[in-house]
Amino acid sequence: MSDCIKPRARKPLVESSQNDFVLYDGECIYCRTYARKSRFRTSDGRRLRFIDGRNVPDLVDELRRDGCDLEDGMILVLQSRRYQGAEAMEALSSLAVEPGLVNMLTRWVGSSSERARFFYPWFRRLRQVGLWMAGKSGFRK
């Protein structure tokens, strides 16, 4: 389990639920498609934002210093808590209230901790293969 899941005692990365987001790798075709096709709503009804980590290197670095490395999986910031990988899928499953194939898949995978922990490493491998096929590299320096 990543340190990423625990609430931070220090100044939160985000200031309000209006700033909840998922940070993903925009160079990955699978991640990009997931971000484009997903329709998540926060508890106050707002659309959850997806942010391409390639466009915000300072945020990626800040999260890495706090124990959330985007190379290890997508990062969800929700109500000032940080989730990563399978834990993010679990948290997203409750936000996938709108119809659609991606939301249905998220609800199914994320509704079970065991399923999320089983499938998420395969999703990461898909990302690695997709990046390799596109001739792109990950976030590790």
PDB file of C-alpha atoms in Angstrom:
ATOM      1  CA  MET A   1       0.000   0.000   0.000  1.00  0.00           C
ATOM      2  CA  SER A   2       1.381   3.384  -0.969  1.00  0.00           C
ATOM      3  CA  ASP A   3       1.887   6.330   1.385  1.00  0.00           C
ATOM      4  CA  CYS A   4      -0.193   8.069  -1.194  1.00  0.00           C
ATOM      5  CA  ILE A   5      -3.459   6.789   0.294  1.00  0.00           C
ATOM      6  CA  LYS A   6      -3.103   8.399   3.694  1.00  0.00           C
ATOM      7  CA  PRO A   7      -4.452  11.912   4.292  1.00  0.00           C
ATOM      8  CA  ARG A   8      -1.706  14.462   4.672  1.00  0.00           C
ATOM      9  CA  ALA A   9      -1.250  16.407   7.894  1.00  0.00           C
ATOM     10  CA  ARG A  10       0.641  19.103   6.082  1.00  0.00           C
ATOM     11  CA  LYS A  11      -0.849  21.698   3.749  1.00  0.00           C
ATOM     12  CA  PRO A  12      -3.148  19.838   1.344  1.00  0.00           C
ATOM     13  CA  LEU A  13      -2.253  19.705  -2.325  1.00  0.00           C
ATOM     14  CA  VAL A  14      -5.726  20.991  -3.170  1.00  0.00           C
ATOM     15  CA  GLU A  15      -7.795  23.534  -1.294  1.00  0.00           C
ATOM     16  CA  SER A  16     -11.360  22.341  -1.919  1.00  0.00           C
ATOM     17  CA  SER A  17     -13.413  19.567  -3.470  1.00  0.00           C
ATOM     18  CA  GLN A  18     -13.675  21.771  -6.561  1.00  0.00           C
ATOM     19  CA  ASN A  19     -10.061  20.796  -7.228  1.00  0.00           C
ATOM     20  CA  ASP A  20     -10.491  17.011  -7.092  1.00  0.00           C
ATOM     21  CA  PHE A  21      -8.733  15.364 -10.029  1.00  0.00           C
ATOM     22  CA  VAL A  22      -7.137  12.300 -11.568  1.00  0.00           C
ATOM     23  CA  LEU A  23      -3.545  12.667 -12.727  1.00  0.00           C
ATOM     24  CA  TYR A  24      -2.697  10.351 -15.617  1.00  0.00           C
ATOM     25  CA  ASP A  25      -0.089   9.828 -18.343  1.00  0.00           C
ATOM     26  CA  GLY A  26      -1.267  11.647 -21.459  1.00  0.00           C
ATOM     27  CA  GLU A  27       1.335   9.896 -23.638  1.00  0.00           C
ATOM     28  CA  CYS A  28      -0.312   6.527 -22.960  1.00  0.00           C
ATOM     29  CA  ILE A  29      -3.058   5.790 -25.473  1.00  0.00           C
ATOM     30  CA  TYR A  30      -4.949   3.671 -22.923  1.00  0.00           C
ATOM     31  CA  CYS A  31      -4.722   6.320 -20.199  1.00  0.00           C
ATOM     32  CA  ARG A  32      -5.746   9.036 -22.648  1.00  0.00           C
ATOM     33  CA  THR A  33      -8.753   7.021 -23.812  1.00  0.00           C
ATOM     34  CA  TYR A  34      -9.754   6.279 -20.210  1.00  0.00           C
ATOM     35  CA  ALA A  35      -9.568   9.994 -19.367  1.00  0.00           C
ATOM     36  CA  ARG A  36     -11.579  10.968 -22.454  1.00  0.00           C
ATOM     37  CA  LYS A  37     -14.289   8.321 -22.048  1.00  0.00           C
ATOM     38  CA  SER A  38     -14.738   8.467 -18.257  1.00  0.00           C
ATOM     39  CA  ARG A  39     -17.601  10.385 -16.717  1.00  0.00           C
ATOM     40  CA  PHE A  40     -17.070  10.692 -12.977  1.00  0.00           C
ATOM     41  CA  ARG A  41     -18.951  12.977 -10.614  1.00  0.00           C
ATOM     42  CA  THR A  42     -17.796  14.098  -7.188  1.00  0.00           C
ATOM     43  CA  SER A  43     -20.152  13.940  -4.199  1.00  0.00           C
ATOM     44  CA  ASP A  44     -21.198  17.550  -4.845  1.00  0.00           C
ATOM     45  CA  GLY A  45     -22.096  16.742  -8.482  1.00  0.00           C
ATOM     46  CA  ARG A  46     -19.065  18.257 -10.203  1.00  0.00           C
ATOM     47  CA  ARG A  47     -17.297  16.465 -13.047  1.00  0.00           C
ATOM     48  CA  LEU A  48     -14.004  15.012 -11.913  1.00  0.00           C
ATOM     49  CA  ARG A  49     -11.141  16.597 -13.821  1.00  0.00           C
ATOM     50  CA  PHE A  50      -8.468  14.545 -15.560  1.00  0.00           C
ATOM     51  CA  ILE A  51      -5.040  16.183 -15.750  1.00  0.00           C
ATOM     52  CA  ASP A  52      -2.311  15.014 -18.110  1.00  0.00           C
ATOM     53  CA  GLY A  53       0.813  14.626 -15.981  1.00  0.00           C
ATOM     54  CA  ARG A  54       2.970  15.490 -19.010  1.00  0.00           C
ATOM     55  CA  ASN A  55       1.614  19.046 -18.836  1.00  0.00           C
ATOM     56  CA  VAL A  56       2.209  19.610 -15.115  1.00  0.00           C
ATOM     57  CA  PRO A  57       5.752  18.444 -14.262  1.00  0.00           C
ATOM     58  CA  ASP A  58       5.826  20.490 -11.032  1.00  0.00           C
ATOM     59  CA  LEU A  59       2.707  18.709  -9.746  1.00  0.00           C
ATOM     60  CA  VAL A  60       4.159  15.318 -10.771  1.00  0.00           C
ATOM     61  CA  ASP A  61       7.384  16.152  -8.885  1.00  0.00           C
ATOM     62  CA  GLU A  62       5.480  17.356  -5.801  1.00  0.00           C
ATOM     63  CA  LEU A  63       3.424  14.186  -5.664  1.00  0.00           C
ATOM     64  CA  ARG A  64       6.544  12.055  -6.163  1.00  0.00           C
ATOM     65  CA  ARG A  65       8.205  13.761  -3.189  1.00  0.00           C
ATOM     66  CA  ASP A  66       5.086  12.915  -1.164  1.00  0.00           C
ATOM     67  CA  GLY A  67       5.264   9.221  -2.124  1.00  0.00           C
ATOM     68  CA  CYS A  68       2.919   9.183  -5.129  1.00  0.00           C
ATOM     69  CA  ASP A  69       4.913   8.371  -8.259  1.00  0.00           C
ATOM     70  CA  LEU A  70       2.859   8.640 -11.448  1.00  0.00           C
ATOM     71  CA  GLU A  71       5.047   5.891 -12.893  1.00  0.00           C
ATOM     72  CA  ASP A  72       3.419   3.541 -10.364  1.00  0.00           C
ATOM     73  CA  GLY A  73      -0.103   4.339 -11.552  1.00  0.00           C
ATOM     74  CA  MET A  74      -2.713   7.041 -11.902  1.00  0.00           C
ATOM     75  CA  ILE A  75      -3.237   9.310  -8.921  1.00  0.00           C
ATOM     76  CA  LEU A  76      -6.620  10.412  -7.633  1.00  0.00           C
ATOM     77  CA  VAL A  77      -6.847  13.459  -5.376  1.00  0.00           C
ATOM     78  CA  LEU A  78     -10.279  13.491  -3.767  1.00  0.00           C
ATOM     79  CA  GLN A  79     -11.253  15.672  -0.813  1.00  0.00           C
ATOM     80  CA  SER A  80      -7.553  16.296  -0.080  1.00  0.00           C
ATOM     81  CA  ARG A  81      -6.798  12.556   0.080  1.00  0.00           C
ATOM     82  CA  ARG A  82      -4.489  10.878  -2.400  1.00  0.00           C
ATOM     83  CA  TYR A  83      -5.069   7.446  -3.881  1.00  0.00           C
ATOM     84  CA  GLN A  84      -2.984   5.568  -6.406  1.00  0.00           C
ATOM     85  CA  GLY A  85      -3.367   2.590  -8.695  1.00  0.00           C
ATOM     86  CA  ALA A  86      -5.796  -0.074  -7.472  1.00  0.00           C
ATOM     87  CA  GLU A  87      -6.839   2.120  -4.530  1.00  0.00           C
ATOM     88  CA  ALA A  88      -7.686   4.898  -6.978  1.00  0.00           C
ATOM     89  CA  MET A  89      -9.808   2.456  -9.008  1.00  0.00           C
ATOM     90  CA  GLU A  90     -11.690   1.507  -5.841  1.00  0.00           C
ATOM     91  CA  ALA A  91     -12.333   5.154  -4.957  1.00  0.00           C
ATOM     92  CA  LEU A  92     -13.349   5.978  -8.543  1.00  0.00           C
ATOM     93  CA  SER A  93     -15.891   3.161  -8.636  1.00  0.00           C
ATOM     94  CA  SER A  94     -18.224   5.131  -6.370  1.00  0.00           C
ATOM     95  CA  LEU A  95     -17.898   8.201  -8.633  1.00  0.00           C
ATOM     96  CA  ALA A  96     -18.731   6.294 -11.837  1.00  0.00           C
ATOM     97  CA  VAL A  97     -22.442   7.078 -11.693  1.00  0.00           C
ATOM     98  CA  GLU A  98     -23.004   7.951 -15.344  1.00  0.00           C
ATOM     99  CA  PRO A  99     -23.595   5.298 -18.022  1.00  0.00           C
ATOM    100  CA  GLY A 100     -20.903   4.136 -20.398  1.00  0.00           C
ATOM    101  CA  LEU A 101     -18.544   1.228 -20.949  1.00  0.00           C
ATOM    102  CA  VAL A 102     -15.575   2.812 -19.167  1.00  0.00           C
ATOM    103  CA  ASN A 103     -17.667   3.688 -16.122  1.00  0.00           C
ATOM    104  CA  MET A 104     -19.180   0.211 -16.104  1.00  0.00           C
ATOM    105  CA  LEU A 105     -15.683  -1.333 -16.193  1.00  0.00           C
ATOM    106  CA  THR A 106     -14.505   1.015 -13.428  1.00  0.00           C
ATOM    107  CA  ARG A 107     -17.500   0.106 -11.251  1.00  0.00           C
ATOM    108  CA  TRP A 108     -16.925  -3.612 -11.787  1.00  0.00           C
ATOM    109  CA  VAL A 109     -13.155  -3.581 -11.191  1.00  0.00           C
ATOM    110  CA  GLY A 110     -13.246  -1.048  -8.368  1.00  0.00           C
ATOM    111  CA  SER A 111     -16.164  -2.525  -6.462  1.00  0.00           C
ATOM    112  CA  SER A 112     -13.918  -5.308  -5.161  1.00  0.00           C
ATOM    113  CA  SER A 113     -10.522  -4.731  -3.533  1.00  0.00           C
ATOM    114  CA  GLU A 114      -9.397  -8.138  -4.754  1.00  0.00           C
ATOM    115  CA  ARG A 115     -10.406  -7.413  -8.357  1.00  0.00           C
ATOM    116  CA  ALA A 116      -8.788  -3.976  -8.290  1.00  0.00           C
ATOM    117  CA  ARG A 117      -5.527  -5.401  -6.910  1.00  0.00           C
ATOM    118  CA  PHE A 118      -5.618  -8.186  -9.517  1.00  0.00           C
ATOM    119  CA  PHE A 119      -6.397  -6.059 -12.585  1.00  0.00           C
ATOM    120  CA  TYR A 120      -4.515  -2.833 -11.892  1.00  0.00           C
ATOM    121  CA  PRO A 121      -1.024  -4.333 -12.458  1.00  0.00           C
ATOM    122  CA  TRP A 122      -2.269  -5.501 -15.864  1.00  0.00           C
ATOM    123  CA  PHE A 123      -3.481  -1.977 -16.647  1.00  0.00           C
ATOM    124  CA  ARG A 124       0.011  -0.696 -15.750  1.00  0.00           C
ATOM    125  CA  ARG A 125       1.564  -3.270 -18.072  1.00  0.00           C
ATOM    126  CA  LEU A 126      -0.745  -2.142 -20.877  1.00  0.00           C
ATOM    127  CA  ARG A 127       0.490   1.405 -20.310  1.00  0.00           C
ATOM    128  CA  GLN A 128       4.121   0.263 -20.477  1.00  0.00           C
ATOM    129  CA  VAL A 129       3.491  -1.648 -23.705  1.00  0.00           C
ATOM    130  CA  GLY A 130       1.605   1.294 -25.200  1.00  0.00           C
ATOM    131  CA  LEU A 131       4.428   3.698 -24.347  1.00  0.00           C
ATOM    132  CA  TRP A 132       7.024   1.273 -25.718  1.00  0.00           C
ATOM    133  CA  MET A 133       5.081   0.844 -28.976  1.00  0.00           C
ATOM    134  CA  ALA A 134       4.798   4.626 -29.353  1.00  0.00           C
ATOM    135  CA  GLY A 135       8.510   5.102 -28.614  1.00  0.00           C
ATOM    136  CA  LYS A 136       7.755   7.111 -25.475  1.00  0.00           C
ATOM    137  CA  SER A 137       9.276   6.890 -22.030  1.00  0.00           C
ATOM    138  CA  GLY A 138       7.723   6.933 -18.573  1.00  0.00           C
ATOM    139  CA  PHE A 139       8.150   9.508 -15.813  1.00  0.00           C
ATOM    140  CA  ARG A 140      11.142   8.047 -14.005  1.00  0.00           C
ATOM    141  CA  LYS A 141      14.242  10.153 -14.296  1.00  0.00           C
TER     142      LYS A 141
END
